[in-house]
Tab-separated table of C-alpha atoms and ligand atoms in Angstrom:
chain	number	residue	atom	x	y	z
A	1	UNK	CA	-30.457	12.404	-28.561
A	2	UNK	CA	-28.268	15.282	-29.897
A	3	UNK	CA	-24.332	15.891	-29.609
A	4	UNK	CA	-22.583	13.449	-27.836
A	5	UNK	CA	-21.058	14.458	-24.034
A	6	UNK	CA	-17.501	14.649	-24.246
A	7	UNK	CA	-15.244	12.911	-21.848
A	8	UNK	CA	-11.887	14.513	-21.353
A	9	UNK	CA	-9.338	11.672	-19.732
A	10	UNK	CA	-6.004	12.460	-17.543
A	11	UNK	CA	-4.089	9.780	-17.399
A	12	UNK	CA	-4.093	6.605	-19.173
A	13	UNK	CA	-2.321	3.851	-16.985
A	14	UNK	CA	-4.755	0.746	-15.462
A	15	UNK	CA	-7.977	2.607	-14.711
A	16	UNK	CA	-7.973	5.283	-17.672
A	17	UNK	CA	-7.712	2.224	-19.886
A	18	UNK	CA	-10.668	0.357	-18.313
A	19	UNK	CA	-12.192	3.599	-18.765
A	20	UNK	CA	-11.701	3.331	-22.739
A	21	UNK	CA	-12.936	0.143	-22.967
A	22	UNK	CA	-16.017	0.579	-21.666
A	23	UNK	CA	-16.512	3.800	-23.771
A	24	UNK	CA	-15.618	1.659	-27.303
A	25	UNK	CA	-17.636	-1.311	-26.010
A	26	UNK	CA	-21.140	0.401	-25.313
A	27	UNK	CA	-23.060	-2.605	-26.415
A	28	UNK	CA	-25.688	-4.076	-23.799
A	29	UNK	CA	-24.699	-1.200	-21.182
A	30	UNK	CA	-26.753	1.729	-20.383
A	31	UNK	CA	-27.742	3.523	-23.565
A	32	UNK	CA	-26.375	6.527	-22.212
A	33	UNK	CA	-22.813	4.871	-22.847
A	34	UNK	CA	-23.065	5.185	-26.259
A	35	UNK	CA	-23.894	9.083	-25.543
A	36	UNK	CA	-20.008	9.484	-24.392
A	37	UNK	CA	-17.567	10.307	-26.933
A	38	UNK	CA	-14.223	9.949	-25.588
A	39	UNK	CA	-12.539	13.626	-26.819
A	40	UNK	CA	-9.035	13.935	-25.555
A	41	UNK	CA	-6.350	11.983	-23.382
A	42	UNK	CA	-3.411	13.103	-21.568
A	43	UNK	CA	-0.734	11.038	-20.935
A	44	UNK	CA	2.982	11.625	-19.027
A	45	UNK	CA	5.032	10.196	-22.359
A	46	UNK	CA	3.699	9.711	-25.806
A	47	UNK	CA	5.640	6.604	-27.274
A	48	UNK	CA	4.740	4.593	-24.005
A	49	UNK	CA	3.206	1.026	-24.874
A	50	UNK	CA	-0.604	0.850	-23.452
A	51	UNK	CA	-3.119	-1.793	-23.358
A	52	UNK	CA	-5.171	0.868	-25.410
A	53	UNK	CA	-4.381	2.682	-28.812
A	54	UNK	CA	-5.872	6.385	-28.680
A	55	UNK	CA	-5.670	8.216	-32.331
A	56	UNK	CA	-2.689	10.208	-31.959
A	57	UNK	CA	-4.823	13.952	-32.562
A	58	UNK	CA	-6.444	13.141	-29.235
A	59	UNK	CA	-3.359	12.604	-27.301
A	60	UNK	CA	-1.684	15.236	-25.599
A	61	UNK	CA	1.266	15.357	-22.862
A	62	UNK	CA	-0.202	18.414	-21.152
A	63	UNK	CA	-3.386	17.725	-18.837
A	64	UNK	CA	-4.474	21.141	-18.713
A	65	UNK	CA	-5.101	21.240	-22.517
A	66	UNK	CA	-7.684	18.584	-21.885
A	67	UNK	CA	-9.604	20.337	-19.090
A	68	UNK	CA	-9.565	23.572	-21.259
A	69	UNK	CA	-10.563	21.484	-24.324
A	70	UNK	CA	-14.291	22.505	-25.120
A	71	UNK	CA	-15.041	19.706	-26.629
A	72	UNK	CA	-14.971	17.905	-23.187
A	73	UNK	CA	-17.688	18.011	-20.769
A	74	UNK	CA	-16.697	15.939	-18.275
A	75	UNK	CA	-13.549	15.453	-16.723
A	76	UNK	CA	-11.936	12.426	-16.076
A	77	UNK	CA	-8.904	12.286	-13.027
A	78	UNK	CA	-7.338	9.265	-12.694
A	79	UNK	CA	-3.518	10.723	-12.542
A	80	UNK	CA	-3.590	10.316	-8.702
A	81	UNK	CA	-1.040	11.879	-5.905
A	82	UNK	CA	-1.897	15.391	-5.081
A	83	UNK	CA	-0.964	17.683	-7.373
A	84	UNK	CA	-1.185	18.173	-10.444
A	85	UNK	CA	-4.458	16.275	-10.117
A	86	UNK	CA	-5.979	18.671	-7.067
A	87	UNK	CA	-5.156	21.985	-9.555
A	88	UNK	CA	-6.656	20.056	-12.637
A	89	UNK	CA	-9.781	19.751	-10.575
A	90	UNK	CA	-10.100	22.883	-9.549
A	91	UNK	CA	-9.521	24.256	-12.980
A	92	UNK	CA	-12.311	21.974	-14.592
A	93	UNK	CA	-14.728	22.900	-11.950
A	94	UNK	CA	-13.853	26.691	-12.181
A	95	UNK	CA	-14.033	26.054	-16.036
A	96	UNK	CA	-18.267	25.071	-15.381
A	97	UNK	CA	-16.849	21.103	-16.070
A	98	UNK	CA	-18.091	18.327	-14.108
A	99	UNK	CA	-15.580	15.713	-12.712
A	100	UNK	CA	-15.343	12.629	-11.671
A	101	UNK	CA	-12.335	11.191	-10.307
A	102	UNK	CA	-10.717	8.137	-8.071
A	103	UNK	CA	-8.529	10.258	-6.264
A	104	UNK	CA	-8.725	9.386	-2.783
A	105	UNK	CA	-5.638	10.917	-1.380
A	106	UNK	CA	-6.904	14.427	-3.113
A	107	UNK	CA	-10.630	13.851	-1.668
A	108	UNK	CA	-9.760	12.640	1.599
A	109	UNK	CA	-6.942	16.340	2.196
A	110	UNK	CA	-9.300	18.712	0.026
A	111	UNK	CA	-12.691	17.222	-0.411
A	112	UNK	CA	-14.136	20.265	1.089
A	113	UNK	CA	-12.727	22.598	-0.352
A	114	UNK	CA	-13.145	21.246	-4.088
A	115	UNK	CA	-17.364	20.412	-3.113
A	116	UNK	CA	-17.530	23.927	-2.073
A	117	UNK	CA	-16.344	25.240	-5.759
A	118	UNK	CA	-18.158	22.683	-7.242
A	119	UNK	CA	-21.357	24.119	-5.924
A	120	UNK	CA	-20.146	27.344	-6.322
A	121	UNK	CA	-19.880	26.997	-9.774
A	122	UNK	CA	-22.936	24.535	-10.121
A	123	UNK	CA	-20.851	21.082	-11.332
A	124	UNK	CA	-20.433	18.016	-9.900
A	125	UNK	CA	-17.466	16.307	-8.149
A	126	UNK	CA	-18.384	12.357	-8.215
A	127	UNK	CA	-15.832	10.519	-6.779
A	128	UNK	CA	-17.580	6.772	-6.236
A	129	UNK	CA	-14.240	5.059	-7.530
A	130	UNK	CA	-11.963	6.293	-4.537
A	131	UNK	CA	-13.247	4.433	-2.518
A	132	UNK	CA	-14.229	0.230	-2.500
A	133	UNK	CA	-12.921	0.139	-6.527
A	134	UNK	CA	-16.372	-1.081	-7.980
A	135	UNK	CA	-18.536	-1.400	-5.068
A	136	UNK	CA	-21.045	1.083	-4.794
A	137	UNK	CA	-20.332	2.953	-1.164
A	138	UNK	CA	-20.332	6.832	-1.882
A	139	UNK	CA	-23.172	7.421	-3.065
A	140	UNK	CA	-25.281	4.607	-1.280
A	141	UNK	CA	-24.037	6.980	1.920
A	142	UNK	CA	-24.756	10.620	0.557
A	143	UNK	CA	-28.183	9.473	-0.981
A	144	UNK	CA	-30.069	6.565	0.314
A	145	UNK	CA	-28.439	6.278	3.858
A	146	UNK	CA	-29.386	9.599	4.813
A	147	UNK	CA	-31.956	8.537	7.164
A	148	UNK	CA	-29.832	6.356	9.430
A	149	UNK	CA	-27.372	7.722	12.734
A	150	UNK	CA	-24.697	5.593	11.544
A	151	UNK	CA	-22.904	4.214	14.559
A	152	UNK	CA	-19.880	2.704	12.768
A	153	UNK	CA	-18.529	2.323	9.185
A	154	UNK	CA	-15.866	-0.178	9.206
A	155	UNK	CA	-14.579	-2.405	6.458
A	156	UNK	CA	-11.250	-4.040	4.281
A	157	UNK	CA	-11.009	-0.901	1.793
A	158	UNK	CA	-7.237	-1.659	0.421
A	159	UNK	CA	-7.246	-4.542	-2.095
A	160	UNK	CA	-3.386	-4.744	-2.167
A	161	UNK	CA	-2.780	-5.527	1.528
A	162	UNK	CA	-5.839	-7.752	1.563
A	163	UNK	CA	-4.166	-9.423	-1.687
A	164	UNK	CA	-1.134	-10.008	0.648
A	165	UNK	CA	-2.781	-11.378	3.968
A	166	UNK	CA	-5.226	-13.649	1.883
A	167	UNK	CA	-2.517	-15.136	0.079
A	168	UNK	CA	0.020	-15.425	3.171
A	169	UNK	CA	-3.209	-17.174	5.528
A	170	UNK	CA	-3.406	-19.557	2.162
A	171	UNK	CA	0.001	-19.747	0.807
A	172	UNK	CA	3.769	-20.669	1.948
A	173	UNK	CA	4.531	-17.252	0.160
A	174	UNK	CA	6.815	-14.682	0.747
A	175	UNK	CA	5.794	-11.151	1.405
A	176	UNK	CA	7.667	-9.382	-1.433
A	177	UNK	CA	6.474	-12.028	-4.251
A	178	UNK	CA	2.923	-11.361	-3.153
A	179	UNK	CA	3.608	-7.603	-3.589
A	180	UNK	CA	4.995	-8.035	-6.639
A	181	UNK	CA	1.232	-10.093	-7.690
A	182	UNK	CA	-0.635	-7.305	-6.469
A	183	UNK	CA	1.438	-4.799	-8.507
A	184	UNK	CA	0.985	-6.714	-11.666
A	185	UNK	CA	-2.440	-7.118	-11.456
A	186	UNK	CA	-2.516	-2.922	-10.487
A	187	UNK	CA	-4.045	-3.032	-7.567
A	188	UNK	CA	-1.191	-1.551	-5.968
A	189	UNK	CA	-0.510	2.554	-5.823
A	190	UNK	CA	2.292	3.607	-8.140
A	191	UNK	CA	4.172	3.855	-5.060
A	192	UNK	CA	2.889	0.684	-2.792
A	193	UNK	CA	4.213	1.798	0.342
A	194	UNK	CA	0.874	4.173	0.416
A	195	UNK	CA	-0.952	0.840	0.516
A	196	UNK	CA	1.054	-1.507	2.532
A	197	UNK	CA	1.456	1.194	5.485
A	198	UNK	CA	-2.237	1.609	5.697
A	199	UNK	CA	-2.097	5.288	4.038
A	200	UNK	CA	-4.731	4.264	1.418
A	201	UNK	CA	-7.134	2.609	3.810
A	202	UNK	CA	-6.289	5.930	5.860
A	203	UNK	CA	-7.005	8.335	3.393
A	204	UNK	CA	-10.575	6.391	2.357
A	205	UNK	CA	-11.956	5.870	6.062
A	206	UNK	CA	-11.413	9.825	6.034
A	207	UNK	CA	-13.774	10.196	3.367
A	208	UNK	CA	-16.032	7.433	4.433
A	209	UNK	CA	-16.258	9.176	7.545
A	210	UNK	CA	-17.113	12.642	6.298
A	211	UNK	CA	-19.798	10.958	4.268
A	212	UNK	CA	-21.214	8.711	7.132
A	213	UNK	CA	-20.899	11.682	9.824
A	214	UNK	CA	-21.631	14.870	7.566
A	215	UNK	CA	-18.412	16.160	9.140
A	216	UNK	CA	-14.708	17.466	7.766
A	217	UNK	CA	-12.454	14.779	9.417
A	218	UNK	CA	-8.850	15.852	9.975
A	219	UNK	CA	-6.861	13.117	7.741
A	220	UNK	CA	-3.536	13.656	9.580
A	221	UNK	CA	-5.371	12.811	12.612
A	222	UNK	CA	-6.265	9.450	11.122
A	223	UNK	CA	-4.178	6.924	13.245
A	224	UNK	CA	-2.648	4.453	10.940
A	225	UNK	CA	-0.302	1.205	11.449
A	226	UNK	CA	-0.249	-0.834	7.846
A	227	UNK	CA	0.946	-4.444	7.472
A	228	UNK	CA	4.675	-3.450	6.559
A	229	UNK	CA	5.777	-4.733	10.135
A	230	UNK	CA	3.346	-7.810	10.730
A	231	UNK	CA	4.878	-11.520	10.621
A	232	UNK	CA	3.567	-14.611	9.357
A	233	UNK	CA	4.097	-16.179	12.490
A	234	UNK	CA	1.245	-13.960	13.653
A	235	UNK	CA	-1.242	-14.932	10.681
A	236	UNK	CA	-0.376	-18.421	11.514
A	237	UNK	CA	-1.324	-17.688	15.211
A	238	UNK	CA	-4.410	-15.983	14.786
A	239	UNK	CA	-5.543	-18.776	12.341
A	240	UNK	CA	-4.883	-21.444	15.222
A	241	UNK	CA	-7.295	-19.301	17.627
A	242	UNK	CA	-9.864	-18.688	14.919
A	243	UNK	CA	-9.284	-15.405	13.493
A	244	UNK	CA	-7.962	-13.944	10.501
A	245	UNK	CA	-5.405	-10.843	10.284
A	246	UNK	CA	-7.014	-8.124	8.036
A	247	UNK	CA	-6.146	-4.434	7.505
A	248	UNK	CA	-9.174	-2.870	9.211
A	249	UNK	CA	-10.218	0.717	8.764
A	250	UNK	CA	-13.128	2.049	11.362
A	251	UNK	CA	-15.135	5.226	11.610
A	252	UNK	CA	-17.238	4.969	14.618
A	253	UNK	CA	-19.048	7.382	17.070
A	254	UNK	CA	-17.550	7.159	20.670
A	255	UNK	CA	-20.620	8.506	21.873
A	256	UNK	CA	-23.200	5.958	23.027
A	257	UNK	CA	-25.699	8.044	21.756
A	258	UNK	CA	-25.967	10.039	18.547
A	259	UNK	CA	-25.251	13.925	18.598
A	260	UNK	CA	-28.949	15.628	18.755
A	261	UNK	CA	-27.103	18.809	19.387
A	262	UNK	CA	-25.500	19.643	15.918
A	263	UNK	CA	-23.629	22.425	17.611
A	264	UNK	CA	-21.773	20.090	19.542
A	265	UNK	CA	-19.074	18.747	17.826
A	266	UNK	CA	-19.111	14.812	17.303
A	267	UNK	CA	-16.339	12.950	18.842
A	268	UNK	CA	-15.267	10.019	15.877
A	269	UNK	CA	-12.303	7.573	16.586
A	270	UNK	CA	-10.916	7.154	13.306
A	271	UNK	CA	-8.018	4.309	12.337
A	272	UNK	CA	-6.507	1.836	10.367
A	273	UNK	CA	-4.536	-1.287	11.928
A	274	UNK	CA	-4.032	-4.404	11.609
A	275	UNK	CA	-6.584	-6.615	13.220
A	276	UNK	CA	-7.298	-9.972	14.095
A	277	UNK	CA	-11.326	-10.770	13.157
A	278	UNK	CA	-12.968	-14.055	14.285
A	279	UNK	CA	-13.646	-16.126	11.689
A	280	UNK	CA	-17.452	-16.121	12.170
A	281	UNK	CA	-17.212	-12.245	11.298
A	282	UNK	CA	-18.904	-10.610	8.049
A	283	UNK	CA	-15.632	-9.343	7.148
A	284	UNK	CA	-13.358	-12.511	8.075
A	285	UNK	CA	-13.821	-13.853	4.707
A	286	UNK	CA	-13.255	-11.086	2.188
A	287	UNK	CA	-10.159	-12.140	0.610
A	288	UNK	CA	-8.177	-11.544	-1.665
A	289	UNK	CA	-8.851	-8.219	-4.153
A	290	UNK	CA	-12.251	-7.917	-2.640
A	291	UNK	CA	-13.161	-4.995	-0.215
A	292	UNK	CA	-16.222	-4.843	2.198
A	293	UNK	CA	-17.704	-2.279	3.888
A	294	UNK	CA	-20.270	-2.945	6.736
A	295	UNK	CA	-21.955	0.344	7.608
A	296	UNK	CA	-24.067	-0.170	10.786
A	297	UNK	CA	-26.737	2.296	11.457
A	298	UNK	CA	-30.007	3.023	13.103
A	299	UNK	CA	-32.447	2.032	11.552
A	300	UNK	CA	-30.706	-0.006	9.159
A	301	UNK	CA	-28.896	-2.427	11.277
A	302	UNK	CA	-25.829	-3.710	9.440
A	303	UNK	CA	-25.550	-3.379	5.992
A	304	UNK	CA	-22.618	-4.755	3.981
A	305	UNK	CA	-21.435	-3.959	0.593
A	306	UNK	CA	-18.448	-6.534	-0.891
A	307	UNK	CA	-17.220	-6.929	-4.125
A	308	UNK	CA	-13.774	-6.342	-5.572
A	309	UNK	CA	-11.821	-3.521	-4.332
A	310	UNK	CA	-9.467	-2.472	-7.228
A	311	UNK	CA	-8.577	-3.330	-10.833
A	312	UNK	CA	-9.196	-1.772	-13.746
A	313	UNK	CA	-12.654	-3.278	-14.710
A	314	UNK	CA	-13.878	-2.735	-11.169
A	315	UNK	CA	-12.626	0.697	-10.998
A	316	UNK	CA	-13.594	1.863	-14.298
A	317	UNK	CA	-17.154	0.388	-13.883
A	318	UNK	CA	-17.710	3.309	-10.592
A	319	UNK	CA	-15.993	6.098	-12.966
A	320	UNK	CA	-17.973	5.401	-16.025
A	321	UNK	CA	-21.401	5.188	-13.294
A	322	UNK	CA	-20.447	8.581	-12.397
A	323	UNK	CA	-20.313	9.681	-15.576
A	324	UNK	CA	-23.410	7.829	-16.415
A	325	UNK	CA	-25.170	10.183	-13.382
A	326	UNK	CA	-23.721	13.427	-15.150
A	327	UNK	CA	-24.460	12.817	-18.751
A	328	UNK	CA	-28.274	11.554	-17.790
A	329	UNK	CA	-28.748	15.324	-16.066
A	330	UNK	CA	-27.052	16.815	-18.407
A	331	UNK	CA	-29.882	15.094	-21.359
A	332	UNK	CA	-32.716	15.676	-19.001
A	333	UNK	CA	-31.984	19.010	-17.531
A	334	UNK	CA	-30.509	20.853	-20.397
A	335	UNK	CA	-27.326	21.072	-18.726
A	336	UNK	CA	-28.772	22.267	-15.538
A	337	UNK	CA	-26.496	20.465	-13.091
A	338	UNK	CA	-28.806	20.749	-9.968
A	339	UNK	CA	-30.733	17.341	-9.458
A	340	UNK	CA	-28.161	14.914	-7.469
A	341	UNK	CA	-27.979	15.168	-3.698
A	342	UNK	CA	-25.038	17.420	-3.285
A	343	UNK	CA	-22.530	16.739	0.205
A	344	UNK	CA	-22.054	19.671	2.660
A	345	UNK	CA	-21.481	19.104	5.876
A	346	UNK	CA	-23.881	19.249	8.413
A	347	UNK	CA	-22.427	18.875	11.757
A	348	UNK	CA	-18.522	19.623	13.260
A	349	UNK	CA	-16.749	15.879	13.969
A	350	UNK	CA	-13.702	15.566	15.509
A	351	UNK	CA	-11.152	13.074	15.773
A	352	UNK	CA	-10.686	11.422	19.934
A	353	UNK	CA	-7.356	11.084	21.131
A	354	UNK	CA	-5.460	7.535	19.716
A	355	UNK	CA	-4.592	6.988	23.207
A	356	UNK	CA	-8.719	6.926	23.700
A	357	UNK	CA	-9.350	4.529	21.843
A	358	UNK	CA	-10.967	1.340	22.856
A	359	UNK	CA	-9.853	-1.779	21.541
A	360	UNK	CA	-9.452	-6.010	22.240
A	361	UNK	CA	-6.144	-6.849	22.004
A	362	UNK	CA	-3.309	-9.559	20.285
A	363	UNK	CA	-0.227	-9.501	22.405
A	364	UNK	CA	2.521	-11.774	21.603
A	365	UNK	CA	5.382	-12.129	24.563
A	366	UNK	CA	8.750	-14.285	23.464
A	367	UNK	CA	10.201	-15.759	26.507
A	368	UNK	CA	12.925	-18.210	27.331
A	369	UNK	CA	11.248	-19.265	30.592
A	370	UNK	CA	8.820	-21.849	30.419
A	371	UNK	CA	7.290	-21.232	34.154
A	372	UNK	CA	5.366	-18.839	35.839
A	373	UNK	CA	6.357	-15.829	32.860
A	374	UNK	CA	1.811	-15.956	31.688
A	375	UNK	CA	1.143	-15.274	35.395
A	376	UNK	CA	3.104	-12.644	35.999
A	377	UNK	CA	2.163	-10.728	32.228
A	378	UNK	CA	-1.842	-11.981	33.747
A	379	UNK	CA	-0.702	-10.350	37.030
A	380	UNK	CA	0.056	-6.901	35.364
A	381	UNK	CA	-2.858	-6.877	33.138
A	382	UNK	CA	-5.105	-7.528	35.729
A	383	UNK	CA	-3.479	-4.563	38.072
A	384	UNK	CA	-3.756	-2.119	35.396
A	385	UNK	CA	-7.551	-3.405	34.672
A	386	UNK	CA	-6.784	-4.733	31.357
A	387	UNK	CA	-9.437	-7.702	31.124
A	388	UNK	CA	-7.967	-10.859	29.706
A	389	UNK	CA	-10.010	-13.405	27.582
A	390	UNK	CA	-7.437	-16.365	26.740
A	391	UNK	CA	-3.951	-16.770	27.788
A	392	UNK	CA	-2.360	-19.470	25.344
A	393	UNK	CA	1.133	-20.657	24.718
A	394	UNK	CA	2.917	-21.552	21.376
A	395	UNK	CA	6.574	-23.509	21.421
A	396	UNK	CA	8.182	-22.007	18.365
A	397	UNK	CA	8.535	-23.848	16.041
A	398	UNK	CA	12.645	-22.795	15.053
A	399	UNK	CA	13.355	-22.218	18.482
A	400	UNK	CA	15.867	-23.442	20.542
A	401	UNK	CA	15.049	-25.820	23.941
A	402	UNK	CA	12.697	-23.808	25.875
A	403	UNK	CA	11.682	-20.992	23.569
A	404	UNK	CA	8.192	-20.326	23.770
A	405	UNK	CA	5.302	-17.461	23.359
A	406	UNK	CA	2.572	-16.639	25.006
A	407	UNK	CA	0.246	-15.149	23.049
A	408	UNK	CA	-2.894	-13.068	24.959
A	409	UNK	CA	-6.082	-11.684	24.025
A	410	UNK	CA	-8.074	-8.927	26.167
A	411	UNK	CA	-11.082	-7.938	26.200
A	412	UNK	CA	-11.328	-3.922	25.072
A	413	UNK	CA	-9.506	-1.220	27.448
A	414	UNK	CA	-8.444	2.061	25.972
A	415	UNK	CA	-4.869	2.228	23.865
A	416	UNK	CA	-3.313	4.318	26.470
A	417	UNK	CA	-4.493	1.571	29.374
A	418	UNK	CA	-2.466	-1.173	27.642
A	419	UNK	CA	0.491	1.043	26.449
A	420	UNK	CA	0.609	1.676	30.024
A	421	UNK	CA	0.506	-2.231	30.722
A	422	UNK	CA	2.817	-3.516	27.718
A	423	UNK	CA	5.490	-1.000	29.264
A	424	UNK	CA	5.687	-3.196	32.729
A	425	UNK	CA	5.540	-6.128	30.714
A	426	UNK	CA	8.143	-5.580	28.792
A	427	UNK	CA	10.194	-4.402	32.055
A	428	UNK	CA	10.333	-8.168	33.005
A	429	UNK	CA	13.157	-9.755	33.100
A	430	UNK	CA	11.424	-12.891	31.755
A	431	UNK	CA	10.552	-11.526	28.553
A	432	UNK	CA	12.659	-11.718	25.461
A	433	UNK	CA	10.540	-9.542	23.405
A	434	UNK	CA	7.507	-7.906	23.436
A	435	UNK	CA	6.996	-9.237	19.818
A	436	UNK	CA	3.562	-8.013	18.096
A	437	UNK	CA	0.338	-6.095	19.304
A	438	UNK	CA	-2.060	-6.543	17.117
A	439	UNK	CA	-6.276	-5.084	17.232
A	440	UNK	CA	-8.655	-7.541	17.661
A	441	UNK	CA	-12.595	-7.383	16.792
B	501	HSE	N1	-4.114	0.622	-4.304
B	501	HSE	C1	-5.513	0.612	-4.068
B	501	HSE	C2	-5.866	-0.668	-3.325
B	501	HSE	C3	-6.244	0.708	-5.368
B	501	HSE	O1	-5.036	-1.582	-3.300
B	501	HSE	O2	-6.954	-0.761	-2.772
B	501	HSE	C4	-7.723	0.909	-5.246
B	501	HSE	O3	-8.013	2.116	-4.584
């Protein structure tokens, strides 16, 4: 067996500490598990309270004493934000260390440049917790998927904002308290606006895509519309017409048929949005912290991977599986880190238009006219060629006499046809308020 590997950790809030549980717990895990000696910590503040106590000699306030530590092997990033986290990974990797990290918001903004030193300097990036918490969905994609022409990777890939929409479909519950659930239980980023405007979902369809499409996608070219805006009025809708409102994120070829010509670059629409999904969908029941991912392919058909989407168990059970993969080449190979499928792109993608994108479409109309207001928003669909599939009408149910809303579902058109509708529609006199316009599968 020899020397153990040692595991250098930055950061020690929610997943760090998962992390160290597994490590002092290897009973009836992998063998390898008891092969990992955790070596050194860094934390932001010394005297802070944690669900873990690390000996004091292995703590440290300065991350960079950790990477440079060489008694650690392996480096642990689970700090988050951009920097200092993209510099400590850079430094490990130039330093010959592998590294495994959740960090999708470094990934998803300098994923290629980081897998370029990495195989530059023969170490391994393995970053399966960014993405889907403990479901296995990054490697799955660089190693056993490789023989499919994906179509489409879509899926629920923020556990906070599905936290809130399961609970608000379920519960007479205010947004805010259910926040405040999700950020107790840490699902939620230290800063939850990154999850509840649909930057988190954004930043792991990027890297889902790059995977699924062997292309660099463009992250700021990611459209993304979170939940931060959507009402419970329009949950309660959607329920009534048999859907349920998730926060979906979609990679998908625009193409009909697969590139054949890698020198042509791909055309991907990439986004995140709200969006209604009938409830007889694969993903219309993943509530609650769970994530799914349904990666549809040829020839695989649809494949779906579910299971819970953040936490610390979750989380730390795809970091200490990447570390797992390291140590076990490190024992075989005498530290010749060559044998996992490496990612390198292997075709240009780039991102359509928004306003090209094709979608179905949730429109809710207020109006205080109770005749003829659906035909004429019909009327204007129909002249701008928006296809409709149900026209239905809601009395409010705090409104005064007369209130009502008329709530319509199309059939898919590109964004820019039905901006280009919604604007006459909202020219009518008859209409209150153009009040939500929602995706629908
Ligand atoms: N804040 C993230 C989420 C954590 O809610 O999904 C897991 O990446």
């Amino acid at each position: 067996m020899g020397t153990k590997i040692g595991v250098g950790l930055l950061g020690l809030g929610t997943v760090g500490a998962g992390v160290v549980k597994i490590l002092r717990s290897p009973q009836g895990r992998h063998p390898l598990v008891q092969e990992l000696e955790l070596a050194r910590v860094a934390v932001r503040d010394l005297g802070r309270p944690r669900p873990v106590t690390i000996p004091l000699d292995q703590l440290t306030t300065d991350p960079k004493a950790v990477v440079d530590d060489p008694a650690v092997q392996v480096v642990v990033e689970v700090i988050g934000g951009i920097e200092p986290a993209r510099s400590l990974i850079m430094r490990a990797v130039a330093a010959g260390k592998s590294v495994v990290t959740a960090n999708k918001a470094v990934i998803a903004r300098h994923g290629e440049e980081i897998t370029a030193a990495a195989a530059t300097a023969g170490v391994y990036v393995l970053t399966e917790a960014a993405v889907g918490g403990g479901i296995p969905i990054i490697e799955p994609l660089k190693q056993f998927l490789g023989a499919n022409r994906i179509q489409r990777v879509s899926g629920i890939i923020n556990a906070t904002t599905n936290y809130i929409l399961s609970r608000m479909a379920q519960d007479e519950i205010a947004y805010d308290a259910v926040l405040e659930e999700a950020q107790a239980y840490g699902y939620a980023e230290l800063d939850p606006s990154a999850d509840v405007n649909g930057l988190d979902a954004a930043d792991k369809i990027a890297i889902l895509a790059g995977l699924a499409f062997g292309g660099s996608i463009d992250r700021a070219s990611v459209s993304t519309v979170g939940i931060s805006n959507l009402q419970r009025c329009d949950v309660d809708y959607a329920g009534r017409l048999g859907y349920n409102i998730k926060l979906l994120s979609t990679a998908e070829r625009t193409a009909q048929e697969p590139n054949l010509n890698m020198k042509i670059s791909q055309p991907l629409a990439v986004y995140v949005c709200p969006t209604l999904i009938p409830k007889n969908h694969l993903l219309a029941d993943v509530n609650g912290v769970n994530n799914a991912i349904l990666v549809e392919g040829e020839p695989i058909g649809q494949l779906m991977f579910h299971g819970p989407g953040a936490g610390a168990g979750p989380t730390a059970s795809a970091i200490v599986g990447d570390i797992l993969n390291i140590a076990s080449i490190c024992r075989l190979h005498n530290n010749r880190l060559s044998y996992l499928p490496t990612v390198s792109n292997w075709q240009n993608c780039h991102l359509v238009q928004q306003e090209k994108i094709q979608q179905r479409n949730y429109i809710r109309i207020q109006t205080h006219h109770n005749h003829d207001v659906a035909e004429r928003v019909s009327n204007i669909l129909n002249n701008q060629g928006v296809p409709i599939q149900s026209v239905t009408r809601f009395d409010t149910a705090n409104s005064n006499d007369g209130d009502t809303e008329i709530i319509i579902i199309s059939h898919k058109v590109s964004r820019q046809q039905i901006s280009t509708a919604l604007r006459s529609i909202k020219a009518l006199r008859e209409v209150t308020c153009l009040a939500a316009h929602l995706n629908c599968l």
